Amino acid sequence: MRGVSHLTDLSSGSAQPASQGNAATVGGDDIILELRDLEKRYGHIQALKRSTLAFRRGEIHAIVGENGAGKSTLIKLLTGVIRRSGGTIVWNGQEVDLSTPNEAIALGINAVHQEVVLCRHLSVAANIFLGDESTKFGLLQRRDMTRAAQKILDDMGFSLPADVILDTLTIGQQQLVATARASLRGTKFIIFDEPTAYLTRQEATQLFALIRRLKAEGVTVVYISHRMEEVFELADRVSVLRDGTHVGTRNIDETDDAELVSLMINRTLDQIYHKEQIPFGKTLLETCNLSGKGFTDISITLRAGEIVGLYGLIGAGRSEFALSVFGRNPKTSGDILWKEQPVDISNERKAIDLGIALAPESRRDQGLNLNLPIGFNINLPVYDQLMAGPIIDHGEERRRADQQIKDLGIKTPSRRSLASSMSGGNQQKIVIGKWLNHGAEVFIFDEPTVGVDVGTKAEIYRLFAKLLKNGAGIILISSYLPEVYELADTLHVFREGHLVGSQTDRERSHEDILAEAIGV
Amino acid sequence: SMAQDVTIPIIVKDTTSFYWQIVLAGARAAGEELGVNVPELGAQAETDINGQISILENAVSGSPAAIVIAPTERSALGAPITEAAASVPIIGIDSSAESEAFSSFLTTDNVQGGRIAADGLAAAIEAATGKIEGEVAIITNSPNAGSLEERRQGFMEQLASEYPGLTLVADKYADGQAATGLNITTDLLTANPNLVGIFASNLIQAQGAGQAIAENGAAERVALIGFDSDDKLVGFLKDGTIDALVVQDPYRMGFDGIKTALAVSKGETVEKFVDTGANLITTANMEEPRSQELLNPKVN
Amino acid sequence: MTTEITPTTTKTRRNFSFLFALTLVGLLVLICVALSIATPNFATGNNISNLLRQGSMIAILAIGQTFVIITAGIDLSVGAIVGFSTVVVAGLIQSGMPVYLAIIITLIMGLLIGFFHAFGIVKMGLPPFIITLATLTSLRGIGLLMTNGSTINITDASFNQFSRESFLGVPNLFWMVIIVAVPAFVFLHLSKWGRYLYAVGSNPEAARLSGVSVPKMIYIAYGLSAMCAAIVGVMLAARLGVGNATQGEGWELQAIASSVIGGTSLFGAVGSVHGPLIGAFILATISNGANLLNVNSFWQRIITGALIIIIVFFDQLRRRNR
Amino acid sequence: MTTEITPTTTKTRRNFSFLFALTLVGLLVLICVALSIATPNFATGNNISNLLRQGSMIAILAIGQTFVIITAGIDLSVGAIVGFSTVVVAGLIQSGMPVYLAIIITLIMGLLIGFFHAFGIVKMGLPPFIITLATLTSLRGIGLLMTNGSTINITDASFNQFSRESFLGVPNLFWMVIIVAVPAFVFLHLSKWGRYLYAVGSNPEAARLSGVSVPKMIYIAYGLSAMCAAIVGVMLAARLGVGNATQGEGWELQAIASSVIGGTSLFGAVGSVHGPLIGAFILATISNGANLLNVNSFWQRIITGALIIIIVFFDQLRRRNR
Ligand SMILES: Nc1ncnc2c1ncn2[C@@H]1O[C@H](COP(=O)(O)OP(=O)(O)OP(=O)(O)O)[C@@H](O)[C@H]1O
Ligand SMILES: Nc1ncnc2c1ncn2[C@@H]1O[C@H](COP(=O)(O)OP(=O)(O)OP(=O)(O)O)[C@@H](O)[C@H]1O
Ligand SMILES: [Mg+2]
Ligand SMILES: [Mg+2]
């Protein structure tokens, strides 16, 4: 750690040439929050190792790092979600305890956590005002609160109704509610932990506007993301965590992509989007005028060796389409052809038996058995193949799990650790890893790289290439345009449940495609 | 023809028990014989006092000619019965309640039943060992059931006053389950090698205790007295596992209850108190006609 | 339920719960109309009074239970607390204490039992099922020990009389329901505490991060449930005129069933005050009607079980279709 | 439990569960040693036989219950199925049917009752608590109706004899535990079906998307639980020599308590076969010991409640500290 500490600029009050160009409130001395030798241990695991970091008043401070580097842990410590194992926290020059959420709230520290932490049974307005209700004579002022919440949402440019139950919203929309809530309450210090993971470009733009407005109001913003372009677009400074250690802080205009990545993963990454052109094979999967809840009249074709990308905004109907193909939701009309034969996929088992695999979009709700071990999760779809007579071949079970953990670089002490103890990105790797063992021919990946760090992303894309080489086809659903744009051989654009455009040759620009998805 | 429209409900303590089914069978027979409509009501556990009060209230709502009731609890049923008696004549059976409003009582004295059990136990012990000495135990089906408490009281009083040689080493309450009675009895046999007698004060516990004694082959060494009867207990009585049963006359209680109620509703004078009695039936006298009548009531 | 997929509804939970309560009321009315036709004895003033009395105790237990279930917990001890409270209040009254004082002490004792449950859950990390099962077992033992297995006769006539009398033509026992239900409604549906209760049941972590004290809400929920049970214990002691530790056996299941029939979800965060009330009176009406129609008591059990299935099934259907 | 923050464990679930079972065994051994010192009657062959017999029925119920609880469900009906099965098997035997046939029919009937529960959960969308509460109520009614509230005396001596005899010095009833537990262990811990059960309890949607048929697993879990109850019903009928519909009352709570003491989580996805077994025998030993020491029946209840709290509390502690 000592070896890299010279890279940090935090304790020094020395002038920052670059940051002086920024808003006047940003000054080297104006430290609002300082972390000294902060530590967090989970049993034997050291999630955070004696990290020292400082945040200035009114700056946008990005934090980057690999999956499991300790970013979310840091945030949880600052918001009193978990208790630190060692070190001190200094707020406005005063040492603070910050061991309960209430303390953080009282100081004006708030966060949008990586996983949405809201009450799904309550309305949007109730969630926004939870713990801060307006009452008259002890009675709740529901209507006032709903109106106020609606105003807040409108002001932020989020087109969300305030009076619906949270449950009825998509994850992305829920993330926006969490954002509204935190912005309202985080009067001095707001932390965003991968807020754009479930947002499309359009919503992300709204969010960025909001963040800039907060900064203008003198609020300190901490911004965690795996998307470098966002970091460069927004941040004043950026800190890098590696293996639970703070390895450096840079002014944004003094660094570049390559430097940050090499700080993060301790090596350089020449190429993220790994793509080899292989000749397409026979047609694997075809949908003919398929309709169902949330999508209408979708016809697409997938051939061996091909990546078909589905792009669209939140709620465009891509996930619903994928779930229907996988037999999870019933279709209302149209046909599915498997190797040119019509098939009736009435449940998930049938899809799996045909050779279709689906890595669903929501890792918490659909992808993982959180309170069960990692190895269990990885093998769940393939236990059929692991039987030695009536009982499980435990050796094979172990081997397959360890293989995936190694291949995907899942950061865990053992396959027996619970999935819930994994960092967000590592959980995502499990969701993908579940299906790589299975020997499927068609893979549907729904937002596969949400929350995954750059290094691993490259790894996953390399895996895609391997799958394709083995004769598989991939349907890639992503709201992250660069990803589908670079990887897809055929790119379909969805809007409001309809297929509104396709291209095979990357002739159109990002802007064109985005416009098509929005419908302008 | 008048009588066809007469309704006299009978409310027992616990419809799930065989004993009360015999009472209901007697009432049913009386109803058929007298042309009276006899709704058969009752709580589903002897300890469910509130349930019985509700049933009584509902029965009064139906404005019957009279009501026959076996009160589960002396004092708790007092006021409701007094209140009900304002509109309907009430005939008590089996147990009494603190109310002056009964038109007639056909009870069996459970305290006396307990005493008879003590006598029977002493006799059985004497027959087996030649002397009335040793350790004995009592198992009660569940706490807080009025008639069971009275049996327990009678049994203990009689032991204390008449059989100083018999010491009560265990006074156990089960939870209404035969299996619990069985477990308690096996453990009693283990813990008290000198045990010579057990009184299981109702049918279910006698079944459990009898099974335990049979299982442990302790019939020779330990005398067992049960209360009430069914095929199972008669079988135990026959093979000597159980030495004697204290048997009441539930059938007559049901039958005479309805008969008396009809008489009261017609304005006839009836006897205020009738004791239907408790009898000790042993392996020796079980074949006598009166015993057979008591052991094989005409249910259905 | 494990297999249920969250129904996606665009309506608001509030409208929903209101409509749902309406339909339950509809069901209750339907049963009453059917019974009025089936037997002339049903729709008499006397019988309606009986019905109100008979349903009142389970109704109050169900309200208390609902608070606990909304936090995704369960309180199995309420039946035992009822029995125990009859013993305590009877003992205190018979020891010569003024009735009002005896009642207050009994209610406080109820509250403390509830706090003990919350303590077990919050501090000792016990599952609600286990801690309340344990007190269920122990409380019956303590009550039996206190009375030595017998009953305590209450000789105070005014105390006993209370349960029999009416006020404005409505039985006092039912007035008790109103006295409990109105503040309960305000608490659960109109105050921020109610909202915190839902939040704790929905996502305790989110509640905690919002500055809601989850332990405090657990204390409140279990305290209220146990206190409702103590109130019912006092009511029962007045109705029976005795204190008896084995009373109220199985009432916890009836209270839970009433609550669930009234639309409460055992997975937490869904429930109301009016739903369980109606649920309790539906069950009471079924049993009252069966008695009036002279249905064999064994058939009564069978029918009650079947009706529970049918009622909750239609409720599920209604929920899904919206 | 609502307030518990997922315990962060770095050790493995498997080692964990093994160690945990060890410590429960340790507790059982401790209780046994204490009782051997306290009373000379405890450590006799005869008493150990009795103890094995006494714990065997709840142990089998607890194993069945555990399958259901692992799916995040609950089966309140097992006590009622026990009582009902005694009636069915006794009735069939007394009607002259060969014993083996009567037993097979009873077990199939148990299985069908379990399937009915699963049907209610899967197809009708009923909460497990409600559907099994409903059958609990109805089954007792049906059993009582069949026997008219009395008992059916079984006159087949060999059937009755079975429960009293031993094989290789171990009571037959305990052999039944082994006969049930060994396949149950293989099923739950060594077969893919067991894995699927955990997956369903942990996250049914994820299980489904991994190709697990959630309805099928629900059918299996409830079917097995009800069949275990039917097995216990046959054992009880043999032991008592009668069929009686009111037997087994409250055994569902004992079974659930045994399961939870044995480390099963009522929130699903955590549990084993050996844990509940040990849990059941801990409870049986406590009650056996209390009887041998001639502890007052009321004190026994109090002590049992307190011990449940203590045992589960230390279990929680142990879990947290790792
Ligand atoms: N509850 C827990 N129990 C045990 N280990 C944990 C727990 N939570 C996090 N960890 C471990 O702490 C480390 C840091 O996790 P953290 O969530 O902070 O990573 P992160 O930087 O946010 O990663 P990501 O980009 O994937 O979200 C990881 O190795 C993770 O497995
Ligand atoms: N939980 C929900 N409740 C109600 N409607 C929903 C829900 N989830 C999705 N929808 C609706 O279903 C349709 C398709 O949603 P879907 O999630 O398939 O979109 P998507 O293109 O995959 O978008 P995303 O980027 O969010 O994955 C939309 O109209 C959306 O509003
Ligand atoms: Mg993270
Ligand atoms: Mg989607």
PDB file of C-alpha atoms in Angstrom, chain B residues 14-17 21 37-45 47-51 53-63 73 75-77 79-80 83 98 143-145 149 152 173, chain C residues 41 44 46-47 50-51 53-54 57 144 147-154 161 164 236 239-242 244-247 249 251 287-292 294-298 300-301:
ATOM      1  CA  ASP B  14     -67.378 -32.222  24.458  1.00  0.00           C
ATOM      2  CA  THR B  15     -68.897 -33.833  21.399  1.00  0.00           C
ATOM      3  CA  THR B  16     -65.574 -35.388  20.433  1.00  0.00           C
ATOM      4  CA  SER B  17     -65.560 -37.732  23.413  1.00  0.00           C
ATOM      5  CA  GLN B  21     -71.615 -39.515  22.421  1.00  0.00           C
ATOM      6  CA  ASN B  37     -86.791 -32.966  18.034  1.00  0.00           C
ATOM      7  CA  VAL B  38     -83.410 -33.143  19.822  1.00  0.00           C
ATOM      8  CA  PRO B  39     -80.596 -30.992  18.390  1.00  0.00           C
ATOM      9  CA  GLU B  40     -77.308 -32.403  19.639  1.00  0.00           C
ATOM     10  CA  LEU B  41     -75.027 -29.561  20.609  1.00  0.00           C
ATOM     11  CA  GLY B  42     -71.803 -29.150  22.513  1.00  0.00           C
ATOM     12  CA  ALA B  43     -68.358 -27.646  22.610  1.00  0.00           C
ATOM     13  CA  GLN B  44     -65.406 -29.508  21.128  1.00  0.00           C
ATOM     14  CA  ALA B  45     -63.357 -29.666  24.307  1.00  0.00           C
ATOM     15  CA  THR B  47     -62.319 -26.889  28.744  1.00  0.00           C
ATOM     16  CA  ASP B  48     -63.986 -24.648  26.170  1.00  0.00           C
ATOM     17  CA  ILE B  49     -66.278 -22.777  28.557  1.00  0.00           C
ATOM     18  CA  ASN B  50     -66.780 -19.807  26.276  1.00  0.00           C
ATOM     19  CA  GLY B  51     -67.761 -22.090  23.436  1.00  0.00           C
ATOM     20  CA  ILE B  53     -71.824 -20.358  26.670  1.00  0.00           C
ATOM     21  CA  SER B  54     -72.099 -19.270  23.032  1.00  0.00           C
ATOM     22  CA  ILE B  55     -73.872 -22.494  22.157  1.00  0.00           C
ATOM     23  CA  LEU B  56     -76.271 -21.997  25.041  1.00  0.00           C
ATOM     24  CA  GLU B  57     -76.993 -18.457  23.868  1.00  0.00           C
ATOM     25  CA  ASN B  58     -77.628 -19.677  20.340  1.00  0.00           C
ATOM     26  CA  ALA B  59     -79.889 -22.439  21.623  1.00  0.00           C
ATOM     27  CA  VAL B  60     -81.959 -19.934  23.579  1.00  0.00           C
ATOM     28  CA  SER B  61     -82.318 -17.876  20.389  1.00  0.00           C
ATOM     29  CA  GLY B  62     -84.148 -20.800  18.845  1.00  0.00           C
ATOM     30  CA  SER B  63     -86.869 -20.594  21.569  1.00  0.00           C
ATOM     31  CA  GLU B  73     -67.772 -25.259  34.689  1.00  0.00           C
ATOM     32  CA  SER B  75     -69.447 -20.963  38.346  1.00  0.00           C
ATOM     33  CA  ALA B  76     -68.918 -19.789  34.782  1.00  0.00           C
ATOM     34  CA  LEU B  77     -72.121 -21.387  33.525  1.00  0.00           C
ATOM     35  CA  ALA B  79     -75.097 -16.726  35.273  1.00  0.00           C
ATOM     36  CA  PRO B  80     -75.718 -17.725  31.641  1.00  0.00           C
ATOM     37  CA  GLU B  83     -80.292 -15.826  32.304  1.00  0.00           C
ATOM     38  CA  GLU B  98     -74.075 -22.325  40.444  1.00  0.00           C
ATOM     39  CA  PRO B 143     -56.118 -29.548  33.850  1.00  0.00           C
ATOM     40  CA  ASN B 144     -59.149 -27.400  34.516  1.00  0.00           C
ATOM     41  CA  ALA B 145     -61.895 -29.811  33.509  1.00  0.00           C
ATOM     42  CA  GLU B 149     -60.940 -32.324  39.108  1.00  0.00           C
ATOM     43  CA  ARG B 152     -59.148 -36.435  41.420  1.00  0.00           C
ATOM     44  CA  TYR B 173     -51.688 -34.052  34.145  1.00  0.00           C
TER      45      TYR B 173
ATOM     46  CA  ASN C  41     -84.109 -17.379  14.446  1.00  0.00           C
ATOM     47  CA  THR C  44     -83.702 -11.671  15.643  1.00  0.00           C
ATOM     48  CA  ASN C  46     -81.397 -11.409  20.460  1.00  0.00           C
ATOM     49  CA  ASN C  47     -79.400 -13.527  18.056  1.00  0.00           C
ATOM     50  CA  ASN C  50     -75.293 -13.032  20.582  1.00  0.00           C
ATOM     51  CA  LEU C  51     -73.437 -12.950  17.311  1.00  0.00           C
ATOM     52  CA  ARG C  53     -70.709 -10.967  21.481  1.00  0.00           C
ATOM     53  CA  GLN C  54     -69.426 -14.217  20.058  1.00  0.00           C
ATOM     54  CA  MET C  57     -63.087 -11.563  21.215  1.00  0.00           C
ATOM     55  CA  LEU C 144     -51.997 -23.448  35.988  1.00  0.00           C
ATOM     56  CA  THR C 147     -54.412 -21.562  40.213  1.00  0.00           C
ATOM     57  CA  ASN C 148     -53.129 -25.021  40.994  1.00  0.00           C
ATOM     58  CA  GLY C 149     -55.061 -26.282  38.016  1.00  0.00           C
ATOM     59  CA  SER C 150     -58.414 -25.035  39.205  1.00  0.00           C
ATOM     60  CA  THR C 151     -60.454 -21.943  38.486  1.00  0.00           C
ATOM     61  CA  ILE C 152     -60.707 -18.649  40.345  1.00  0.00           C
ATOM     62  CA  ASN C 153     -64.258 -17.610  40.905  1.00  0.00           C
ATOM     63  CA  ILE C 154     -64.903 -13.889  40.467  1.00  0.00           C
ATOM     64  CA  GLN C 161     -72.460  -8.072  34.620  1.00  0.00           C
ATOM     65  CA  ARG C 164     -73.885  -9.290  29.622  1.00  0.00           C
ATOM     66  CA  LEU C 236     -63.457 -13.365  28.825  1.00  0.00           C
ATOM     67  CA  ARG C 239     -68.026 -13.193  30.467  1.00  0.00           C
ATOM     68  CA  LEU C 240     -67.166 -16.406  32.301  1.00  0.00           C
ATOM     69  CA  GLY C 241     -66.952 -14.928  35.767  1.00  0.00           C
ATOM     70  CA  VAL C 242     -63.877 -17.061  36.373  1.00  0.00           C
ATOM     71  CA  ASN C 244     -58.942 -20.223  34.232  1.00  0.00           C
ATOM     72  CA  ALA C 245     -55.539 -20.744  32.645  1.00  0.00           C
ATOM     73  CA  THR C 246     -56.603 -23.183  29.954  1.00  0.00           C
ATOM     74  CA  GLN C 247     -59.127 -20.875  28.332  1.00  0.00           C
ATOM     75  CA  GLU C 249     -56.906 -22.653  23.584  1.00  0.00           C
ATOM     76  CA  TRP C 251     -57.670 -18.959  19.620  1.00  0.00           C
ATOM     77  CA  SER C 287     -70.514 -20.995  13.560  1.00  0.00           C
ATOM     78  CA  ASN C 288     -73.613 -19.205  14.848  1.00  0.00           C
ATOM     79  CA  GLY C 289     -75.570 -20.193  11.751  1.00  0.00           C
ATOM     80  CA  ALA C 290     -74.433 -23.797  11.978  1.00  0.00           C
ATOM     81  CA  ASN C 291     -75.640 -23.942  15.573  1.00  0.00           C
ATOM     82  CA  LEU C 292     -78.980 -22.404  14.689  1.00  0.00           C
ATOM     83  CA  ASN C 294     -78.531 -27.645  14.130  1.00  0.00           C
ATOM     84  CA  VAL C 295     -75.624 -28.792  11.999  1.00  0.00           C
ATOM     85  CA  ASN C 296     -73.807 -31.710  13.589  1.00  0.00           C
ATOM     86  CA  SER C 297     -70.690 -30.399  15.324  1.00  0.00           C
ATOM     87  CA  PHE C 298     -68.434 -32.664  13.274  1.00  0.00           C
ATOM     88  CA  GLN C 300     -69.396 -27.908  11.407  1.00  0.00           C
ATOM     89  CA  ARG C 301     -65.673 -28.515  11.451  1.00  0.00           C
TER      90      ARG C 301
END
